[in-house]
């Protein structure tokens, strides 16, 4: 079959799924162009115009080269005039199309020149090609001068329609809490980069026939708004927003299978989800939605801050941030930032002052008080002594992380940003969410994404290496700022503000990210840790204490959460090892906190960095790329170690709240109960609950947890549960546990071990038995996360091992009779962390031995 026949067959297959065809590949684009050269028609022109991904996609390269030949009149195509070719180039956002358009400014064809002026005037992603336009302008090229003036006047912005004075929408309401697993199910994570296909799964596990309902509502003739009480908790923000926008947004000319716009309304919108809406061109508004129901027609008055139904004002709100109208007009916060920067550069070239076209972010008054630790870290990254809550800054992103279920989306966002390199100092890509049970598309991604990342100077891990955070944390520099496309990107020795794949791509490409500084909540520990109590109990003690003080409620209706959108700053445990500190910072994601800091002494940070230098050097030796990036980070770690210094909060720093927790009062384990990580209770309140399966794994664990569980189970020949999952976070942990004989203990009890990675925690690979009750050390326990209809308790590895041993959640007396006794005299050896610098001639080991002896295998689905 020829190209057209193959393509029509593909269209029919996709239509059966209710989605448009995929964008054309480079090979298909070559075939398409050959057909256009010989027998062009409207169908072929439409494919060339609208079905090829923009930016620096391989197909965009082929398209740009062809259109350049037409614009330069090297070839003649009857259906495409030279000026039309330039117009089509102008729809490709940036990247491979920019040089042809700049060349067209010098064309002898006046129509081509006019088209090039118009196209370039509305192209933002020009990067270093800006200098080429400047050189032409200085050389007397009148067309280049017009482009420069247009950029300076922000025609790219003013030519777009402003946010309407009133917006009439039809409500699609999802009562209660919508977490991002509802919008972007982890079980369908492998389709996330295929936005239309993935959007088919939106809300399928939460509501009956949601897509059909949306389609019926569209027949009312108004745009659909997504409405909920609590919207967007959890991770997978960008894929969740993509799904909402696919069903409720508008097409982007020249950008296939992606939409922008849309309205999201909620009593509470999770901060990272809110920011991802901003980045994507949606309009998120927090307001009272109690008087809105599915099918209602509501008129939003953005500038008045009112929502009306049947002529009556049913809710009021304030636009937040105040610049959000500019963001929506620009198509999102990211294009606004890039465009403002382009306008500023052009005005500087022309000797003009700052533009007054754009709204400026409202900045808070300086209170004159001291700064918190987070405010100092962000301040340094922004060239300031500190930043106040509410202040808008664009801090330097020292470290950026990407994981594999969002990595393909980040890749596509990077392509759309027309980027062939990273400006962030270190960008790392992991493969921990898909390693154990890769689907065919995952296998392709495992083989192609590493080169995409490393060719842009990023660092690519390998499938089976382990969890993103356990690696990325080892690459962080103290007191620096970063981001990652995983809600658990929370640095133990710095600060990270996780984001959707769009802002992560932006941070990787530009080396900065937009941030309106949140307030901070201080959690201060005091006293002494009691026998049998673990750090995971302290994790759960934070929401437990907040509930006691009325700062956090579990019910979604009228929910209170002092941590939501704020930075959680933890003090009082200064001698924790960095791995232990991450156990606390990691869980700030479950508090819906924007970020987290942990105040540590210099000694544990020095210990951590000395170990990490050896690990990164061994990565270079073992062929990990990009070597130069790894070596640069090693050198900076050594520089810090030569002159160690850590920031500390000021004594008069201000916090939104201060929560004091006395360790002396925590005398029994605390665990999160089904199915909400905020639903924390004392062990004695849930003792006796039958447990069917136990999962020991996820980024919440470190090697000490596996030793502790091994000691609890030592001497046993089986377990009292259906399955005991044991999945270490990294292959270094796995190898050390094998070397120390712990895998022999796991084998003796019949535990189910897997390749290091996210495993059951992610919800996209294996699952617990349907309807089972699970005790897990994982991060969250949303409905259906670990398995369909599962009831999931979250707690420590030590408690997990006792549950596996007994088959039920123990009483306080049962727990205390086992854990302290089993670990007596062994704590120093059990809770000892991997210091690679103390291992003679350390290098990263092959996993073959582990796989052969213990069946720790990668299992394709």
XYZ file of C-alpha atoms in Angstrom, residues 182-585:
404
model
C -8.941 10.316 38.270
C -7.969 12.622 35.407
C -4.912 10.656 34.306
C -5.110 7.044 35.542
C -1.734 5.522 36.320
C -2.883 2.291 34.675
C -2.952 4.213 31.380
C 0.304 6.094 31.962
C 1.867 4.596 28.841
C -0.567 6.632 26.699
C 0.036 10.015 28.359
C 2.038 11.480 25.479
C -0.828 10.534 23.134
C -3.099 13.211 24.585
C -6.387 12.358 22.810
C -6.087 8.630 23.524
C -5.147 9.168 27.149
C -8.019 11.638 27.562
C -10.431 8.770 26.837
C -9.582 7.382 30.282
C -10.410 10.584 32.171
C -12.753 9.904 35.113
C -13.606 6.408 33.847
C -13.005 4.849 37.277
C -14.840 7.635 39.083
C -18.006 8.282 37.089
C -20.331 6.488 34.711
C -19.751 7.342 31.038
C -18.093 10.723 31.704
C -17.037 11.427 28.111
C -20.557 10.868 26.774
C -21.845 13.284 29.416
C -19.330 15.918 28.336
C -20.307 15.449 24.686
C -23.985 15.894 25.548
C -23.208 19.070 27.460
C -21.342 20.460 24.458
C -24.582 20.324 22.502
C -25.812 23.189 24.689
C -23.490 25.410 22.685
C -21.242 26.764 25.425
C -17.690 25.817 26.419
C -17.553 23.214 29.187
C -15.905 24.095 32.503
C -14.463 21.480 34.823
C -15.876 22.075 38.310
C -15.114 20.321 41.584
C -14.884 20.825 45.322
C -11.200 19.862 45.471
C -9.428 19.590 42.116
C -6.046 18.238 41.102
C -4.471 16.659 44.183
C -1.730 14.110 43.555
C 0.826 13.847 40.779
C 0.469 13.655 36.974
C -0.657 17.285 36.802
C 0.242 17.924 33.169
C -1.406 14.782 31.810
C -4.463 15.580 33.943
C -4.615 19.123 32.563
C -4.043 17.767 29.048
C -7.084 15.514 29.444
C -9.269 18.342 30.733
C -8.143 20.619 27.917
C -8.663 17.946 25.289
C -12.330 17.706 26.214
C -12.898 21.345 27.192
C -10.270 23.438 25.402
C -9.651 24.703 21.870
C -7.380 23.544 19.050
C -3.971 25.149 18.446
C -3.459 25.883 14.715
C -0.540 23.913 13.336
C -0.104 21.855 16.523
C -1.754 18.436 16.147
C -3.436 16.552 18.996
C -3.064 19.260 21.608
C -5.400 21.954 22.901
C -5.227 25.034 25.065
C -7.694 27.202 26.975
C -10.517 25.853 29.097
C -11.892 26.852 32.491
C -11.323 24.998 35.782
C -13.348 25.992 38.851
C -12.907 24.652 42.369
C -13.358 25.515 46.013
C -9.746 24.376 46.211
C -7.401 23.713 43.298
C -4.185 21.930 44.230
C -1.297 24.400 43.830
C 0.750 22.435 41.313
C -2.362 21.646 39.276
C -3.298 25.343 39.391
C 0.161 26.315 38.135
C 0.005 23.691 35.380
C -3.304 25.167 34.237
C -1.574 28.551 34.098
C 1.302 27.138 32.059
C -1.119 25.490 29.634
C -3.312 28.501 28.888
C -6.310 27.435 30.980
C -8.162 29.745 33.366
C -8.212 28.253 36.899
C -10.405 30.029 39.456
C -10.900 29.233 43.125
C -14.420 30.092 44.268
C -17.439 28.611 46.009
C -18.906 25.998 43.643
C -21.601 24.721 46.009
C -24.373 26.294 43.909
C -23.135 24.777 40.658
C -24.311 21.435 39.292
C -23.669 19.563 36.054
C -25.618 21.139 33.221
C -25.922 24.572 34.822
C -25.175 27.518 32.565
C -22.972 29.956 34.462
C -21.523 33.268 33.361
C -18.087 34.143 34.697
C -17.119 37.821 34.964
C -13.318 37.568 35.377
C -12.566 41.240 35.958
C -15.523 41.771 38.329
C -14.712 38.506 40.109
C -18.259 37.153 40.003
C -20.045 34.019 38.835
C -23.741 34.314 37.905
C -26.466 31.700 37.393
C -29.980 32.652 36.273
C -29.072 36.310 36.708
C -27.997 35.854 40.324
C -24.447 36.151 41.678
C -23.678 32.774 43.208
C -19.963 33.203 43.964
C -17.219 35.805 44.070
C -13.488 35.414 43.552
C -10.254 37.278 42.999
C -8.064 36.726 39.964
C -4.897 35.064 41.182
C -2.231 35.845 40.260
C -3.140 39.303 39.056
C -1.257 38.578 35.799
C -3.432 35.592 34.908
C -5.364 37.557 32.265
C -2.074 38.116 30.396
C -1.239 34.425 30.805
C -4.523 33.319 29.230
C -4.178 35.878 26.430
C -0.671 34.599 25.639
C -1.746 30.977 25.541
C -0.142 30.201 28.880
C 2.332 31.430 31.468
C 5.300 29.897 29.652
C 4.761 31.662 26.287
C 4.096 34.874 28.230
C 7.462 34.636 29.989
C 9.281 33.853 26.756
C 7.453 36.600 24.880
C 8.086 39.231 27.531
C 11.767 38.346 27.412
C 11.813 38.693 23.628
C 10.078 42.067 23.821
C 12.570 43.268 26.441
C 15.539 42.232 24.290
C 14.110 43.947 21.245
C 13.434 47.155 23.163
C 16.994 47.137 24.469
C 18.320 46.825 20.902
C 16.168 49.767 19.822
C 17.116 51.845 22.861
C 13.590 51.851 24.241
C 12.541 51.736 27.893
C 10.616 48.943 29.558
C 7.262 48.071 28.017
C 4.073 49.017 29.847
C 1.917 46.599 27.831
C 2.102 43.735 30.289
C 0.670 43.515 33.760
C 3.286 43.381 36.482
C 3.068 40.885 39.288
C 1.861 42.312 42.578
C 4.750 42.213 45.005
C 4.282 42.073 48.782
C 5.507 44.748 51.112
C 8.776 44.072 52.881
C 7.978 43.401 56.527
C 11.563 43.935 57.602
C 11.523 40.578 59.362
C 13.995 37.774 58.831
C 13.736 35.039 56.207
C 12.919 31.350 56.531
C 15.288 28.714 55.182
C 13.172 28.285 52.032
C 13.010 32.045 51.485
C 16.795 32.235 51.658
C 17.315 29.334 49.252
C 14.951 30.793 46.676
C 16.427 34.222 47.293
C 19.953 33.077 46.483
C 18.707 31.365 43.313
C 17.000 34.647 42.355
C 19.946 36.918 43.143
C 18.349 38.195 46.342
C 18.952 37.891 50.069
C 15.508 36.349 50.438
C 11.996 36.423 49.012
C 8.756 37.272 50.760
C 5.598 35.163 50.409
C 3.642 36.379 47.401
C 6.721 37.666 45.597
C 7.089 36.636 41.952
C 10.565 35.427 40.998
C 12.194 33.218 38.384
C 14.854 31.326 40.361
C 17.705 29.443 38.769
C 16.975 25.740 38.487
C 20.144 23.949 39.492
C 18.673 20.431 39.230
C 15.744 19.195 37.117
C 14.267 15.691 37.194
C 12.061 13.828 34.737
C 10.551 10.373 35.183
C 9.358 7.956 32.555
C 5.557 8.188 32.659
C 5.865 11.939 32.118
C 9.161 11.834 30.203
C 7.569 11.417 26.755
C 5.389 14.463 27.466
C 8.422 16.420 28.647
C 10.213 15.360 25.454
C 7.331 16.689 23.358
C 7.257 19.932 25.347
C 11.012 20.329 24.799
C 10.480 19.831 21.075
C 7.722 22.442 21.067
C 10.095 24.802 22.869
C 12.397 24.244 19.877
C 15.277 23.334 22.186
C 18.332 21.357 21.162
C 20.107 21.826 24.497
C 19.528 22.370 28.203
C 20.494 25.476 30.144
C 19.737 23.980 33.550
C 22.966 22.807 35.156
C 21.782 19.202 35.539
C 18.759 17.468 34.012
C 18.162 13.800 34.861
C 15.778 11.272 33.303
C 14.786 8.063 35.126
C 12.929 4.911 34.053
C 11.608 3.749 37.408
C 7.861 3.816 36.762
C 7.935 1.396 33.832
C 10.961 -0.808 34.464
C 9.349 -3.830 36.093
C 6.462 -4.350 33.664
C 7.239 -2.478 30.438
C 4.571 -2.315 27.782
C 5.685 -2.258 24.117
C 5.535 1.538 24.034
C 7.649 1.633 27.208
C 10.311 -0.550 25.593
C 10.505 1.878 22.668
C 10.760 4.769 25.110
C 13.528 3.007 27.051
C 15.563 2.828 23.840
C 14.894 6.309 22.454
C 14.436 8.754 25.327
C 17.961 8.337 26.810
C 19.613 9.651 23.646
C 17.129 12.516 23.413
C 18.069 13.576 26.965
C 21.828 12.987 26.792
C 22.160 14.653 23.371
C 20.881 17.823 25.063
C 23.478 17.429 27.873
C 21.100 15.661 30.280
C 21.822 12.550 32.347
C 19.872 9.412 31.471
C 19.545 6.541 33.921
C 18.837 2.984 32.803
C 15.767 0.793 33.330
C 16.298 -1.110 36.554
C 18.497 1.557 38.156
C 15.712 2.521 40.527
C 13.529 5.358 41.735
C 14.070 8.864 40.363
C 14.303 10.545 43.763
C 16.794 8.107 45.242
C 19.114 9.051 42.362
C 18.263 12.702 41.799
C 18.724 13.535 45.483
C 22.289 12.271 45.177
C 22.957 14.839 42.449
C 21.637 17.884 44.335
C 23.863 20.678 45.631
C 23.081 21.989 49.133
C 20.779 25.008 49.443
C 19.923 25.071 45.723
C 16.553 25.084 43.969
C 15.165 22.572 41.501
C 12.048 21.038 40.030
C 10.784 17.746 38.686
C 7.779 16.252 36.900
C 6.948 14.069 39.865
C 5.191 15.372 42.942
C 7.741 13.611 45.175
C 10.684 15.568 43.796
C 11.496 17.000 47.233
C 15.175 17.534 47.966
C 16.461 16.658 51.455
C 19.382 19.134 51.213
C 17.831 21.878 49.066
C 14.355 22.806 47.896
C 12.322 21.681 44.908
C 9.062 22.982 43.491
C 7.593 20.086 41.459
C 5.630 20.957 38.340
C 3.930 19.537 35.299
C 5.951 18.360 32.319
C 5.511 21.745 30.616
C 7.204 23.788 33.326
C 9.804 21.050 33.811
C 10.668 21.263 30.112
C 10.812 25.052 30.433
C 13.102 24.805 33.467
C 15.371 22.314 31.714
C 15.583 24.424 28.567
C 15.916 27.880 30.146
C 17.474 27.060 33.505
C 14.762 28.971 35.402
C 11.110 28.594 36.337
C 8.273 30.964 37.260
C 7.405 31.009 40.944
C 5.133 33.018 43.152
C 6.699 32.383 46.533
C 4.361 30.517 48.893
C 4.042 31.069 52.620
C 5.770 28.641 54.948
C 4.505 26.427 57.756
C 7.063 25.490 60.373
C 6.968 22.037 61.944
C 9.316 21.907 64.916
C 10.175 18.613 66.602
C 11.486 18.453 70.150
C 12.166 15.768 72.718
C 13.513 12.247 72.297
C 12.424 9.467 69.943
C 10.666 6.724 71.895
C 11.347 2.949 71.584
C 9.776 1.325 68.528
C 8.956 4.658 66.901
C 10.242 5.261 63.366
C 10.686 8.222 61.072
C 7.586 7.143 59.150
C 5.648 7.630 62.368
C 7.016 11.183 62.494
C 5.847 11.664 58.900
C 2.336 10.743 59.978
C 2.663 12.706 63.195
C 2.644 15.924 61.153
C -0.937 15.570 59.839
C -1.955 13.938 63.139
C -0.862 16.987 65.120
C -2.396 19.358 62.553
C -5.729 17.551 62.931
C -5.548 17.887 66.712
C -4.992 21.626 66.339
C -7.829 22.073 63.822
C -5.443 22.985 61.010
C -6.295 19.930 58.884
C -9.534 18.059 58.306
C -10.120 14.780 56.509
C -13.599 15.337 54.973
C -13.422 17.014 51.554
C -16.412 19.261 52.074
C -15.170 22.431 53.696
C -11.717 20.869 53.940
C -9.026 22.662 55.900
C -5.378 22.061 55.070
C -2.800 24.445 56.496
C -0.111 22.851 54.316
C -1.859 23.176 50.932
C 0.132 25.416 48.614
C 2.586 26.350 51.360
C 6.158 25.305 52.031
C 6.602 22.792 54.844
C 9.769 23.661 56.786
C 10.976 21.076 59.285
C 13.296 21.722 62.239
C 14.388 19.906 65.357
C 16.008 16.840 63.780
C 19.345 18.319 62.633
C 21.401 15.139 62.804
C 19.255 13.052 60.484
C 21.062 11.441 57.607
C 20.070 12.887 54.228
C 18.241 9.661 53.329
C 16.195 10.026 56.507
C 15.510 13.690 55.821
C 14.065 12.737 52.459
C 11.563 10.478 54.173
C 10.164 13.646 55.747
C 10.443 15.930 52.716
